[in-house]
PDB file of C-alpha atoms in Angstrom:
ATOM      1  CA  MET A 884     -10.965   0.665  23.834  1.00 81.00           C
ATOM      2  CA  SER A 885     -13.388   3.385  24.834  1.00 86.00           C
ATOM      3  CA  GLN A 886     -15.106   5.748  22.450  1.00 87.00           C
ATOM      4  CA  GLU A 887     -13.066   8.677  23.788  1.00 88.00           C
ATOM      5  CA  GLN A 888      -9.802   6.821  23.160  1.00 87.00           C
ATOM      6  CA  LEU A 889     -10.914   5.937  19.636  1.00 85.00           C
ATOM      7  CA  VAL A 890     -11.842   9.554  18.902  1.00 84.00           C
ATOM      8  CA  GLN A 891      -8.447  10.699  20.208  1.00 87.00           C
ATOM      9  CA  ILE A 892      -6.629   8.162  18.003  1.00 85.00           C
ATOM     10  CA  ILE A 893      -8.556   9.389  14.949  1.00 82.00           C
ATOM     11  CA  ILE A 894      -7.757  13.011  15.768  1.00 85.00           C
ATOM     12  CA  ASP A 895      -4.068  12.188  16.286  1.00 86.00           C
ATOM     13  CA  ALA A 896      -3.915  10.274  12.989  1.00 82.00           C
ATOM     14  CA  TYR A 897      -5.676  13.143  11.203  1.00 80.00           C
ATOM     15  CA  ASP A 898      -3.116  15.626  12.525  1.00 84.00           C
ATOM     16  CA  ALA A 899      -0.073  13.399  12.027  1.00 87.00           C
ATOM     17  CA  ARG A 900      -0.499  11.930   8.528  1.00 80.00           C
ATOM     18  CA  GLN A 901      -1.358  13.767   5.315  1.00 81.00           C
ATOM     19  CA  GLU A 902      -2.732  10.570   3.764  1.00 78.00           C
ATOM     20  CA  THR A 903      -5.130  10.095   6.680  1.00 79.00           C
ATOM     21  CA  LYS A 904      -6.246  13.705   6.442  1.00 81.00           C
ATOM     22  CA  GLU A 905      -6.928  13.344   2.700  1.00 81.00           C
ATOM     23  CA  TYR A 906      -8.850  10.115   3.305  1.00 79.00           C
ATOM     24  CA  PHE A 907     -11.096  11.615   5.984  1.00 79.00           C
ATOM     25  CA  GLU A 908     -11.695  14.800   4.000  1.00 80.00           C
ATOM     26  CA  PHE A 909     -12.695  12.786   0.943  1.00 81.00           C
ATOM     27  CA  PHE A 910     -14.752  10.332   3.015  1.00 80.00           C
ATOM     28  CA  LEU A 911     -16.669  13.134   4.729  1.00 78.00           C
ATOM     29  CA  ASN A 912     -17.082  15.274   1.608  1.00 80.00           C
ATOM     30  CA  PRO A 913     -16.560  13.103  -1.495  1.00 83.00           C
ATOM     31  CA  ASP A 914     -15.679  15.545  -4.285  1.00 87.00           C
ATOM     32  CA  VAL A 915     -14.323  13.346  -7.067  1.00 90.00           C
ATOM     33  CA  GLU A 916     -13.594  16.289  -9.376  1.00 92.00           C
ATOM     34  CA  LYS A 917     -11.470  18.011  -6.733  1.00 91.00           C
ATOM     35  CA  LEU A 918      -9.625  14.740  -6.101  1.00 89.00           C
ATOM     36  CA  PHE A 919      -9.060  14.253  -9.829  1.00 93.00           C
ATOM     37  CA  ASP A 920      -7.775  17.832 -10.228  1.00 94.00           C
ATOM     38  CA  LYS A 921      -5.255  17.291  -7.438  1.00 92.00           C
ATOM     39  CA  PHE A 922      -4.186  14.003  -9.035  1.00 94.00           C
ATOM     40  CA  ARG A 923      -3.788  15.666 -12.466  1.00 95.00           C
ATOM     41  CA  LYS A 924      -1.657  18.432 -11.001  1.00 96.00           C
ATOM     42  CA  ASP A 925       0.625  16.036  -9.126  1.00 95.00           C
ATOM     43  CA  VAL A 926       1.048  13.608 -12.022  1.00 95.00           C
ATOM     44  CA  MET A 927       1.672  16.334 -14.592  1.00 96.00           C
ATOM     45  CA  LYS A 928       4.286  17.862 -12.302  1.00 96.00           C
ATOM     46  CA  GLU A 929       6.068  14.499 -12.310  1.00 95.00           C
ATOM     47  CA  PHE A 930       5.703  14.016 -16.083  1.00 95.00           C
ATOM     48  CA  ASN A 931       7.196  17.444 -16.721  1.00 94.00           C
ATOM     49  CA  ARG A 932      10.469  16.520 -15.032  1.00 94.00           C
ATOM     50  CA  THR A 933      12.936  16.509 -17.922  1.00 93.00           C
ATOM     51  CA  LYS A 934      16.596  17.185 -18.448  1.00 93.00           C
ATOM     52  CA  TRP A 935      18.390  17.469 -21.785  1.00 92.00           C
ATOM     53  CA  GLY A 936      15.583  15.869 -23.741  1.00 90.00           C
ATOM     54  CA  ARG A 937      15.177  12.918 -21.395  1.00 93.00           C
ATOM     55  CA  SER A 938      12.316  12.268 -19.043  1.00 94.00           C
ATOM     56  CA  LYS A 939      13.212  12.254 -15.375  1.00 95.00           C
ATOM     57  CA  ALA A 940       9.738  11.192 -14.267  1.00 95.00           C
ATOM     58  CA  ARG A 941       9.871   8.589 -11.517  1.00 96.00           C
ATOM     59  CA  VAL A 942       7.655   5.551 -11.955  1.00 96.00           C
ATOM     60  CA  ILE A 943       7.451   5.007  -8.206  1.00 96.00           C
ATOM     61  CA  VAL A 944       5.979   8.498  -7.699  1.00 96.00           C
ATOM     62  CA  ILE A 945       3.411   7.961 -10.439  1.00 96.00           C
ATOM     63  CA  LYS A 946       2.479   4.536  -9.049  1.00 96.00           C
ATOM     64  CA  ARG A 947       2.055   6.055  -5.602  1.00 94.00           C
ATOM     65  CA  GLN A 948      -0.265   8.746  -6.977  1.00 94.00           C
ATOM     66  CA  VAL A 949      -2.336   6.129  -8.826  1.00 95.00           C
ATOM     67  CA  LYS A 950      -2.525   3.927  -5.726  1.00 93.00           C
ATOM     68  CA  ASN A 951      -3.522   6.862  -3.500  1.00 90.00           C
ATOM     69  CA  PHE A 952      -6.285   7.853  -5.920  1.00 93.00           C
ATOM     70  CA  GLU A 953      -7.634   4.299  -6.093  1.00 93.00           C
ATOM     71  CA  SER A 954      -7.446   3.832  -2.324  1.00 89.00           C
ATOM     72  CA  LEU A 955     -10.014   6.580  -1.783  1.00 89.00           C
ATOM     73  CA  ASN A 956     -12.598   4.535  -3.746  1.00 88.00           C
ATOM     74  CA  PRO A 957     -13.970   7.352  -5.930  1.00 91.00           C
ATOM     75  CA  GLY A 958     -15.811   4.822  -8.113  1.00 90.00           C
ATOM     76  CA  PRO A 959     -14.853   2.621 -11.070  1.00 92.00           C
ATOM     77  CA  GLU A 960     -15.540   5.317 -13.700  1.00 93.00           C
ATOM     78  CA  ALA A 961     -13.300   7.828 -11.936  1.00 94.00           C
ATOM     79  CA  VAL A 962     -10.538   5.242 -11.536  1.00 95.00           C
ATOM     80  CA  MET A 963     -10.761   4.315 -15.219  1.00 95.00           C
ATOM     81  CA  ASP A 964     -10.664   8.000 -16.216  1.00 95.00           C
ATOM     82  CA  MET A 965      -7.622   8.480 -14.003  1.00 96.00           C
ATOM     83  CA  LEU A 966      -5.844   5.482 -15.540  1.00 96.00           C
ATOM     84  CA  PHE A 967      -6.555   6.651 -19.100  1.00 96.00           C
ATOM     85  CA  PHE A 968      -5.417  10.166 -18.167  1.00 96.00           C
ATOM     86  CA  THR A 969      -2.170   8.753 -16.786  1.00 96.00           C
ATOM     87  CA  LEU A 970      -1.620   6.495 -19.784  1.00 95.00           C
ATOM     88  CA  SER A 971      -2.309   9.150 -22.423  1.00 94.00           C
ATOM     89  CA  ASN A 972      -0.131  11.756 -20.739  1.00 94.00           C
ATOM     90  CA  LEU A 973       2.678   9.276 -20.208  1.00 94.00           C
ATOM     91  CA  CYS A 974       2.517   8.488 -23.917  1.00 93.00           C
ATOM     92  CA  LEU A 975       2.638  12.210 -24.732  1.00 93.00           C
ATOM     93  CA  VAL A 976       5.838  12.636 -22.738  1.00 93.00           C
ATOM     94  CA  ASP A 977       7.672  10.686 -25.442  1.00 91.00           C
ATOM     95  CA  SER A 978       6.923  13.479 -27.940  1.00 89.00           C
ATOM     96  CA  TYR A 979       9.168  15.930 -26.064  1.00 92.00           C
ATOM     97  CA  ALA A 980      11.395  13.760 -23.856  1.00 92.00           C
ATOM     98  CA  GLN A 981      12.874  10.305 -24.304  1.00 91.00           C
ATOM     99  CA  LEU A 982      11.189   7.798 -22.006  1.00 92.00           C
ATOM    100  CA  THR A 983      13.298   5.678 -19.702  1.00 93.00           C
ATOM    101  CA  PRO A 984      12.922   1.889 -19.966  1.00 94.00           C
ATOM    102  CA  ALA A 985      11.037   1.945 -16.647  1.00 95.00           C
ATOM    103  CA  LEU A 986       8.490   4.407 -18.043  1.00 94.00           C
ATOM    104  CA  GLN A 987       8.145   2.314 -21.204  1.00 93.00           C
ATOM    105  CA  ASN A 988       7.442  -0.746 -19.065  1.00 94.00           C
ATOM    106  CA  TYR A 989       4.935   1.252 -17.035  1.00 95.00           C
ATOM    107  CA  ILE A 990       2.924   1.900 -20.208  1.00 95.00           C
ATOM    108  CA  SER A 991       2.437  -1.857 -20.514  1.00 94.00           C
ATOM    109  CA  ALA A 992       1.636  -2.131 -16.817  1.00 94.00           C
ATOM    110  CA  LEU A 993      -1.021   0.585 -17.116  1.00 95.00           C
ATOM    111  CA  VAL A 994      -2.628  -1.169 -20.085  1.00 94.00           C
ATOM    112  CA  THR A 995      -2.718  -4.395 -18.078  1.00 93.00           C
ATOM    113  CA  HIS A 996      -4.208  -2.603 -15.069  1.00 95.00           C
ATOM    114  CA  ILE A 997      -6.852  -0.962 -17.264  1.00 95.00           C
ATOM    115  CA  LYS A 998      -7.735  -4.335 -18.782  1.00 93.00           C
ATOM    116  CA  GLU A 999      -8.048  -5.962 -15.354  1.00 93.00           C
ATOM    117  CA  LEU A1000     -10.291  -3.183 -14.105  1.00 94.00           C
ATOM    118  CA  ALA A1001     -12.424  -3.481 -17.252  1.00 93.00           C
ATOM    119  CA  GLU A1002     -12.836  -7.216 -16.688  1.00 92.00           C
ATOM    120  CA  LYS A1003     -13.771  -6.629 -13.063  1.00 93.00           C
ATOM    121  CA  HIS A1004     -16.447  -4.087 -13.992  1.00 90.00           C
ATOM    122  CA  GLU A1005     -17.533  -5.844 -17.206  1.00 91.00           C
ATOM    123  CA  THR A1006     -16.579  -3.057 -19.624  1.00 89.00           C
ATOM    124  CA  VAL A1007     -13.987  -4.977 -21.640  1.00 89.00           C
ATOM    125  CA  SER A1008     -15.273  -4.224 -25.150  1.00 89.00           C
ATOM    126  CA  GLN A1009     -15.641  -0.480 -24.530  1.00 92.00           C
ATOM    127  CA  THR A1010     -12.256  -0.282 -22.827  1.00 92.00           C
ATOM    128  CA  MET A1011     -10.470  -2.241 -25.551  1.00 91.00           C
ATOM    129  CA  GLU A1012     -12.004   0.081 -28.150  1.00 92.00           C
ATOM    130  CA  GLN A1013     -10.598   3.068 -26.262  1.00 92.00           C
ATOM    131  CA  LEU A1014      -7.174   1.449 -26.041  1.00 92.00           C
ATOM    132  CA  ILE A1015      -7.139   0.549 -29.735  1.00 91.00           C
ATOM    133  CA  GLU A1016      -8.224   4.084 -30.626  1.00 92.00           C
ATOM    134  CA  MET A1017      -5.433   5.454 -28.448  1.00 91.00           C
ATOM    135  CA  GLN A1018      -2.923   3.112 -30.093  1.00 90.00           C
ATOM    136  CA  SER A1019      -3.824   4.414 -33.548  1.00 89.00           C
ATOM    137  CA  ASP A1020      -3.737   8.094 -32.548  1.00 88.00           C
ATOM    138  CA  THR A1021      -0.984   9.850 -34.495  1.00 87.00           C
ATOM    139  CA  ILE A1022      -0.415  12.371 -31.720  1.00 88.00           C
ATOM    140  CA  PHE A1023       1.785   9.762 -30.072  1.00 91.00           C
ATOM    141  CA  THR A1024       5.186   8.788 -31.441  1.00 91.00           C
ATOM    142  CA  ARG A1025       5.567   5.595 -33.449  1.00 92.00           C
ATOM    143  CA  HIS A1026       7.624   4.109 -30.629  1.00 91.00           C
ATOM    144  CA  VAL A1027       4.851   4.640 -28.058  1.00 92.00           C
ATOM    145  CA  ARG A1028       2.195   3.376 -30.485  1.00 92.00           C
ATOM    146  CA  ASN A1029       4.234   0.180 -30.898  1.00 93.00           C
ATOM    147  CA  ILE A1030       4.455  -0.259 -27.115  1.00 92.00           C
ATOM    148  CA  LEU A1031       0.701   0.267 -26.871  1.00 92.00           C
ATOM    149  CA  LYS A1032       0.065  -2.157 -29.732  1.00 92.00           C
ATOM    150  CA  LEU A1033       2.123  -4.907 -28.089  1.00 92.00           C
ATOM    151  CA  SER A1034       0.480  -4.285 -24.716  1.00 90.00           C
ATOM    152  CA  ILE A1035      -3.004  -4.345 -26.219  1.00 88.00           C
ATOM    153  CA  GLU A1036      -2.280  -7.507 -28.187  1.00 87.00           C
ATOM    154  CA  ASN A1037      -1.113  -9.161 -24.980  1.00 80.00           C
ATOM    155  CA  GLY A1038      -4.309  -7.961 -23.390  1.00 52.00           C
ATOM    156  CA  LEU A1039      -6.441  -9.336 -26.216  1.00 54.00           C
ATOM    157  CA  SER A1040      -4.792 -12.728 -26.065  1.00 49.00           C
ATOM    158  CA  GLU A1041      -5.513 -12.957 -22.341  1.00 48.00           C
ATOM    159  CA  VAL A1042      -9.188 -11.954 -22.645  1.00 44.00           C
TER     160      VAL A1042
END
């Protein structure tokens, strides 16, 4: 494949796919704060989907946003901040809208993902402290604190 053909393929991909465009824009001008702001806006829009006191947030949409953020490789600190942001705001949803079982399970999945990332980057003690502090925060409902407690205990037994 010639250089001209490769350049044309990149240009076509840039024009055709939003994900490719976001990747190249971040790769060429890595602004983590701008990326995080976009992520916050998109995730909060999903969390605010409610009807008659029940959350209508879709786990698949949230997972996709998390995966897209991580795929741009903004750095381990930014990824950890994003995961804690997602977890804390998901837990807050329960204070104004009943969480679906899928969202409740996703809380546990996020805790597990956070723990795995902490092990990978050797920040387990600091991360577990943050999780335990979050679990004891009275801003969250008792139900969510219990889910967090069980998830953290599972995480502690695996460490």
